[in-house]
Amino acid sequence: MKLPHNVSQADFKAALREFANIVGDQWVYTSDEDLELYRDSYSILWGEADERTASAAVAPDNANQVVELVKIASRYRIPIYPIATGKNLGYGGSAPAIAGAVVLDLKRMNRIVEIDERHGYVVVEPGVSYFDLYNHIQEKGLKLWIDVPSPGWGSVMGNALDGGVGVTLAPYRNHFEAHCGVEVVLPNGRMMRSGMGAMPGAKTWQQFKPGFGPHVDGLFKQSNYGVVTKMGFWLMPAPENFVTGTVKVPKYRDLIALVDIIGKLEQSKIVQGLWNLSSPTTGTPPFAAHDAGAPPEPVDPAIEAILNDPAGVDMDRLDVTAQSKGLAFWACDFNFYGPEKLIKVQWECVCDAMRAIPGATFKLGAIRSLPLSPEDQAKTRDLGPFGIPTLKTFDLGPMFSYEGEDVVGHIFFSPVIPRTGEAAIEAMNLFAAIGRKYKLPGPPLQFPSTIFERAFLFAVGLPVTRSPAVNAKLRDIIRELVAVSAERGWGEYRTAPAFYDLIMGTYSYNDHALREFLETIKDAVDPNGIMSPGRYGIRSHHVR
Ligand SMILES: Cc1cc2nc3c(=O)[nH]c(=O)nc-3n(C[C@H](O)[C@H](O)[C@H](O)COP(=O)(O)OP(=O)(O)OC[C@H]3O[C@@H](n4cnc5c(N)ncnc54)[C@H](O)[C@@H]3O)c2cc1C
């Protein structure tokens, strides 16, 4: 039997018995076969001594059971690690942050507690997946949309608590920002509600985020201060129409003006839908292309030679060659939602602003009335912008190999960089050079993502294998990527447990004042250090 650190076998067995008294024997898992399911199948530490494997798992049915389980864990000083649906692939899967913790599997708690069409919100338990919520809304015929990450099987709450993102309108696609109010079981077993929810009989828990006094909700994002048992989310009223407009600009360095202009349009809330950057030089249809059957555009042989140059893509040569072939360097797709007259005016505003870039061209796609019919859905390559959950992201392409080893998954390196064309160019060059140095698989050009409103995100998926030697090399590559980013003042927004300490270590202003503050809170709310120890690099005093 695998034991949590510093817990005797007798104590562990006694605690498991007490867990079973609360939830029933069938919801306490200790067999190797069951615990295999709580391994992170994308772990970059797979099979190594440092792999974060669970000692047991326990699955409560409701918040009162969570209270009792937390009290037992605290009494026996057993580390527990709550997961919602546990699909955090690329950022840790369903495995705990430290080896030997007991996974508190909350997926049985899958009730939609309340959904309010008039005020546009929902209150969910942890086990509610995007599919569950979407289906519930369809069955009830509510005129509400959800915002989904690429894999639809994850938890609305779990994704938000890990800082996850989607692709519709800006106020909704940053999932933690779109939440309003939490109910949380603290490490001493006390249940707390934040914001207006702290008032018994509150009528505005999901309508007024700040509440009274300090706004504490942020303490529960990417942290280890409690088990969240309910969470409210603002939902988008179902829009009437959708359209994508494409702006193309001719030159490589037009990116600088392009990003500045879009920044102003976003800050003025004229552009609120996601915009996607692609390059017609690469021939790949832009991420936002909605026609399922659209074949990739062929790439000109002269351009292909530049893209596949082993010494790296020479952007200046690519720029000149693209122009000589009459190809624009950049294409930018803007998604608009709402009444037809509004989206047409928004598009006009985009075109007016973009005319400042010589040679810019404009094309507005067909306005699609919503909801999409089943036939329309079948024809649509990416349903994410329509708030429809799918698992299509997993058929992105065949798995490849790296260093002669099969690639079994990937791990994200996700730095946030300034929202400027200059920074985007610097990051593209820097990360491409490192990719080339280590012969990492991937497209010749990778562009930043525009998911966050005021900064770029650069989400790079690095391969993960089952070979400890290759994985060790990949960990070194990630350390290098983190270091070169930190030198430039770029920090990661999210990471897998193997890199929590490394990345928290880069947020070191004034001798790690932030981490010291977070750990002071940790010691106060979790003196026995039982709640997700080590998550995001936050530890209580006795394991620091
Ligand atoms: C191909 C691919 C594409 C992806 N695309 C996206 C994307 O578009 N957007 C995106 O955001 N992610 C993406 N991901 C990452 C990940 O798969 C999703 O974010 C997924 O939704 C997270 O898993 P989950 O929802 O099951 O959360 P969980 O795994 O349940 O939770 C995540 C973490 O939050 C904490 N937590 C969860 N519930 C609680 C609770 N009740 N109380 C306290 N702490 C809790 C735990 O520490 C847990 O490990 C992608 C992954 C892959 C492999």
XYZ file of C-alpha atoms in Angstrom, residues 161-492:
332
model
C -10.033 27.165 -11.023
C -6.965 26.277 -13.071
C -7.230 29.555 -15.036
C -8.676 28.004 -18.206
C -9.896 29.799 -21.299
C -12.271 29.516 -24.249
C -12.958 31.356 -27.482
C -16.189 33.425 -27.513
C -16.661 36.999 -26.272
C -13.986 38.524 -24.056
C -15.999 38.808 -20.848
C -16.858 35.099 -20.954
C -13.800 33.379 -22.408
C -11.527 33.976 -19.422
C -13.336 31.457 -17.256
C -12.227 32.527 -13.790
C -13.039 36.161 -14.648
C -16.521 35.039 -15.717
C -17.297 33.464 -12.359
C -19.366 35.143 -9.640
C -19.286 33.704 -6.129
C -17.851 30.514 -4.640
C -18.820 28.134 -1.870
C -15.722 26.519 -0.416
C -14.854 24.014 2.303
C -11.783 25.337 4.113
C -9.025 22.999 5.346
C -10.488 23.017 8.876
C -13.793 21.705 7.503
C -15.606 25.033 7.758
C -17.853 25.954 4.825
C -17.643 29.539 3.542
C -19.404 31.528 0.818
C -17.755 34.511 -0.817
C -19.130 37.835 -2.003
C -22.857 38.430 -1.489
C -23.182 34.709 -0.717
C -21.828 35.426 2.774
C -25.210 36.939 3.644
C -27.795 34.337 4.709
C -30.645 34.396 2.179
C -28.572 36.522 -0.241
C -30.509 37.494 -3.368
C -27.575 38.752 -5.443
C -24.810 36.169 -4.941
C -24.349 35.722 -8.690
C -24.974 39.356 -9.573
C -22.425 41.388 -7.625
C -18.889 40.035 -7.579
C -17.119 42.279 -5.050
C -19.414 41.667 -2.075
C -18.430 43.532 1.096
C -14.828 43.919 2.179
C -11.842 42.248 0.469
C -12.655 40.299 -2.685
C -11.279 36.895 -1.729
C -12.364 34.779 -4.703
C -8.989 35.117 -6.409
C -7.438 33.195 -3.528
C -9.124 30.057 -4.820
C -7.691 30.246 -8.349
C -4.554 28.114 -8.873
C -4.190 27.693 -5.124
C -4.664 25.261 -2.252
C -6.816 27.015 0.315
C -9.978 24.915 0.058
C -12.319 22.590 -1.821
C -14.733 24.596 -3.939
C -18.154 22.951 -3.799
C -20.263 25.495 -5.721
C -19.373 28.220 -8.153
C -21.478 30.724 -10.088
C -20.728 31.717 -13.694
C -22.081 34.489 -15.868
C -23.479 33.171 -19.136
C -23.792 34.949 -22.450
C -27.288 35.601 -23.865
C -27.613 33.490 -27.033
C -26.641 35.835 -29.895
C -28.765 36.177 -33.016
C -25.962 36.041 -35.597
C -22.322 35.232 -36.097
C -19.906 36.418 -38.737
C -16.171 36.305 -39.355
C -14.464 39.204 -41.114
C -10.922 38.846 -42.412
C -8.376 41.629 -42.692
C -5.181 40.903 -44.597
C -2.094 43.082 -44.447
C 0.824 42.654 -46.835
C 4.080 42.923 -44.889
C 5.698 41.028 -42.039
C 6.288 44.166 -39.974
C 2.682 45.324 -40.532
C 2.044 43.146 -37.514
C 3.144 46.028 -35.293
C 0.511 48.468 -36.551
C -2.081 45.694 -36.801
C -1.782 44.756 -33.129
C -1.799 48.384 -31.983
C -4.957 49.146 -33.963
C -6.740 46.055 -32.690
C -5.651 46.908 -29.154
C -7.484 50.233 -29.352
C -10.568 48.550 -30.846
C -10.568 46.034 -28.001
C -9.962 48.590 -25.289
C -12.959 50.516 -26.687
C -15.028 47.288 -26.665
C -15.672 47.561 -30.414
C -13.910 44.222 -30.847
C -14.945 41.743 -28.160
C -14.965 38.484 -30.083
C -11.782 36.492 -30.491
C -9.482 37.452 -33.346
C -7.065 34.941 -34.750
C -3.782 35.574 -36.401
C -2.518 33.395 -39.226
C -0.259 33.761 -42.228
C -1.424 33.009 -45.774
C 2.228 32.117 -46.464
C 1.865 28.870 -44.506
C -1.114 27.686 -46.533
C -2.906 26.313 -43.454
C -6.454 27.569 -43.105
C -6.722 29.900 -40.143
C -7.781 28.346 -36.852
C -11.129 30.098 -37.042
C -12.056 28.776 -40.495
C -15.523 27.382 -40.138
C -15.963 25.273 -43.231
C -15.338 21.618 -42.326
C -14.623 20.635 -45.897
C -12.197 23.448 -46.778
C -8.976 21.856 -48.058
C -5.679 23.449 -47.000
C -4.536 25.993 -49.537
C -1.479 24.837 -51.521
C 1.832 26.443 -50.591
C 3.957 28.017 -53.315
C 7.173 25.931 -53.781
C 9.477 28.962 -53.293
C 7.719 29.765 -50.031
C 7.718 26.135 -48.952
C 11.505 26.041 -49.362
C 11.867 29.047 -47.046
C 9.453 27.572 -44.474
C 11.326 24.270 -44.408
C 14.843 25.713 -44.300
C 16.694 23.721 -41.594
C 18.450 26.939 -40.554
C 15.073 28.452 -39.667
C 12.509 30.574 -41.447
C 14.155 33.733 -42.732
C 11.293 36.150 -42.194
C 12.722 38.887 -44.394
C 13.097 36.472 -47.315
C 9.629 35.111 -46.664
C 8.262 38.655 -46.580
C 9.836 39.632 -49.916
C 8.882 36.331 -51.590
C 5.288 36.507 -50.352
C 4.950 40.039 -51.690
C 6.396 39.041 -55.069
C 3.740 36.294 -55.251
C 0.985 38.768 -54.330
C 0.400 36.998 -51.016
C -0.480 38.944 -47.883
C 1.800 38.127 -44.937
C -0.864 38.323 -42.253
C -4.521 37.359 -42.113
C -6.573 38.300 -39.134
C -10.022 36.787 -38.529
C -12.440 38.678 -36.310
C -15.495 36.946 -34.852
C -18.585 39.075 -34.262
C -21.770 38.119 -32.424
C -25.139 39.836 -32.134
C -27.796 41.714 -34.054
C -26.977 42.064 -37.765
C -26.895 45.836 -37.701
C -24.506 45.861 -34.752
C -22.021 43.411 -36.222
C -22.024 45.265 -39.538
C -21.175 48.524 -37.769
C -18.463 46.814 -35.727
C -16.960 45.438 -38.937
C -17.076 48.900 -40.551
C -15.231 50.316 -37.544
C -12.566 47.613 -37.892
C -12.153 48.389 -41.624
C -12.010 52.149 -41.009
C -9.264 51.714 -38.429
C -7.286 49.209 -40.516
C -7.191 51.440 -43.592
C -4.248 53.126 -41.860
C -2.164 50.125 -43.014
C -1.293 50.503 -46.722
C -2.481 47.560 -48.800
C -4.908 46.198 -46.172
C -7.760 44.182 -47.701
C -11.104 43.269 -46.198
C -13.575 40.442 -46.571
C -16.704 39.881 -44.545
C -17.964 36.299 -44.523
C -21.590 35.229 -44.742
C -23.642 36.218 -41.733
C -24.850 33.002 -40.105
C -28.086 33.137 -38.162
C -28.088 31.288 -34.885
C -28.602 28.750 -33.482
C -26.794 26.668 -36.100
C -28.947 23.902 -37.546
C -27.624 20.333 -37.084
C -26.581 20.374 -40.794
C -24.699 23.637 -40.269
C -23.002 22.197 -37.215
C -21.884 19.141 -39.185
C -20.342 21.420 -41.821
C -18.492 23.514 -39.246
C -14.903 22.617 -38.517
C -14.578 24.347 -35.146
C -17.717 24.624 -33.015
C -15.906 26.321 -30.094
C -16.738 29.860 -31.298
C -20.411 28.792 -31.255
C -20.249 27.727 -27.604
C -20.714 24.053 -28.518
C -18.510 21.541 -26.662
C -16.763 18.807 -28.665
C -13.677 16.598 -28.413
C -12.508 17.428 -31.929
C -9.267 18.880 -30.601
C -8.052 15.321 -30.079
C -8.178 14.575 -33.792
C -5.855 17.443 -34.626
C -3.456 15.039 -36.305
C -1.567 11.790 -35.920
C 0.844 11.363 -33.053
C 4.452 11.762 -34.079
C 7.692 10.640 -32.536
C 10.466 12.573 -30.836
C 14.027 11.291 -30.471
C 12.809 7.903 -31.697
C 10.152 7.656 -28.967
C 6.396 7.687 -29.507
C 4.801 10.911 -28.379
C 1.963 10.069 -25.950
C 0.778 13.573 -25.158
C 2.046 17.052 -24.581
C 2.831 19.494 -21.831
C 2.119 23.176 -22.225
C 4.649 25.960 -21.937
C 2.363 29.004 -21.693
C 4.076 32.390 -21.342
C 2.165 35.660 -21.359
C 3.882 38.296 -23.476
C 3.108 41.978 -24.168
C 0.314 42.683 -26.628
C 2.562 44.264 -29.237
C 3.748 43.232 -32.673
C 7.353 43.752 -31.527
C 6.978 41.295 -28.631
C 5.126 38.800 -30.832
C 7.970 38.873 -33.370
C 10.604 38.522 -30.647
C 8.750 35.577 -29.049
C 8.112 33.831 -32.372
C 11.820 34.062 -33.261
C 13.027 33.070 -29.815
C 10.783 30.020 -29.385
C 11.292 28.909 -33.004
C 15.073 29.019 -32.507
C 14.827 26.850 -29.381
C 12.448 24.484 -31.179
C 14.975 24.197 -34.014
C 17.922 23.695 -31.665
C 16.218 20.655 -30.131
C 14.428 19.518 -33.322
C 11.040 19.790 -31.625
C 8.107 18.764 -33.813
C 5.721 21.560 -34.748
C 4.711 23.989 -37.470
C 7.453 26.212 -38.969
C 5.690 29.321 -37.702
C 3.636 29.538 -34.530
C 1.633 32.627 -33.703
C 0.553 34.057 -30.369
C -2.980 33.561 -29.155
C -5.239 36.531 -28.496
C -7.408 34.923 -25.829
C -6.505 37.416 -23.098
C -7.689 40.958 -23.695
C -4.517 42.926 -22.980
C -1.661 40.441 -23.366
C -0.705 37.707 -25.818
C -0.568 34.084 -24.724
C 1.972 31.825 -26.347
C 0.767 28.258 -25.708
C 3.407 25.833 -26.936
C 2.643 22.115 -26.599
C 5.881 20.175 -26.044
C 5.894 16.431 -26.650
C 5.803 13.928 -23.785
C 7.026 10.353 -24.185
C 7.288 7.279 -21.982
C 11.108 7.389 -22.010
C 12.611 8.872 -18.808
C 15.728 9.925 -20.718
C 13.790 11.790 -23.412
C 11.438 13.289 -20.832
C 14.443 14.495 -18.813
C 15.716 16.253 -21.934
C 12.285 17.808 -22.483
C 12.227 19.047 -18.885
C 15.579 20.740 -19.546
C 14.142 22.367 -22.661
C 11.203 23.689 -20.643
C 13.605 25.040 -17.998
C 15.462 26.840 -20.775
C 12.226 28.260 -22.213
C 11.138 29.455 -18.765
C 14.531 31.050 -18.117
C 14.783 32.926 -21.430
C 11.220 34.142 -20.949
C 11.838 35.311 -17.384
C 14.937 37.225 -18.585
C 12.553 39.211 -20.786
C 9.934 39.695 -18.062
C 7.549 37.136 -19.555
C 5.907 34.751 -17.064
C 3.813 31.601 -17.547
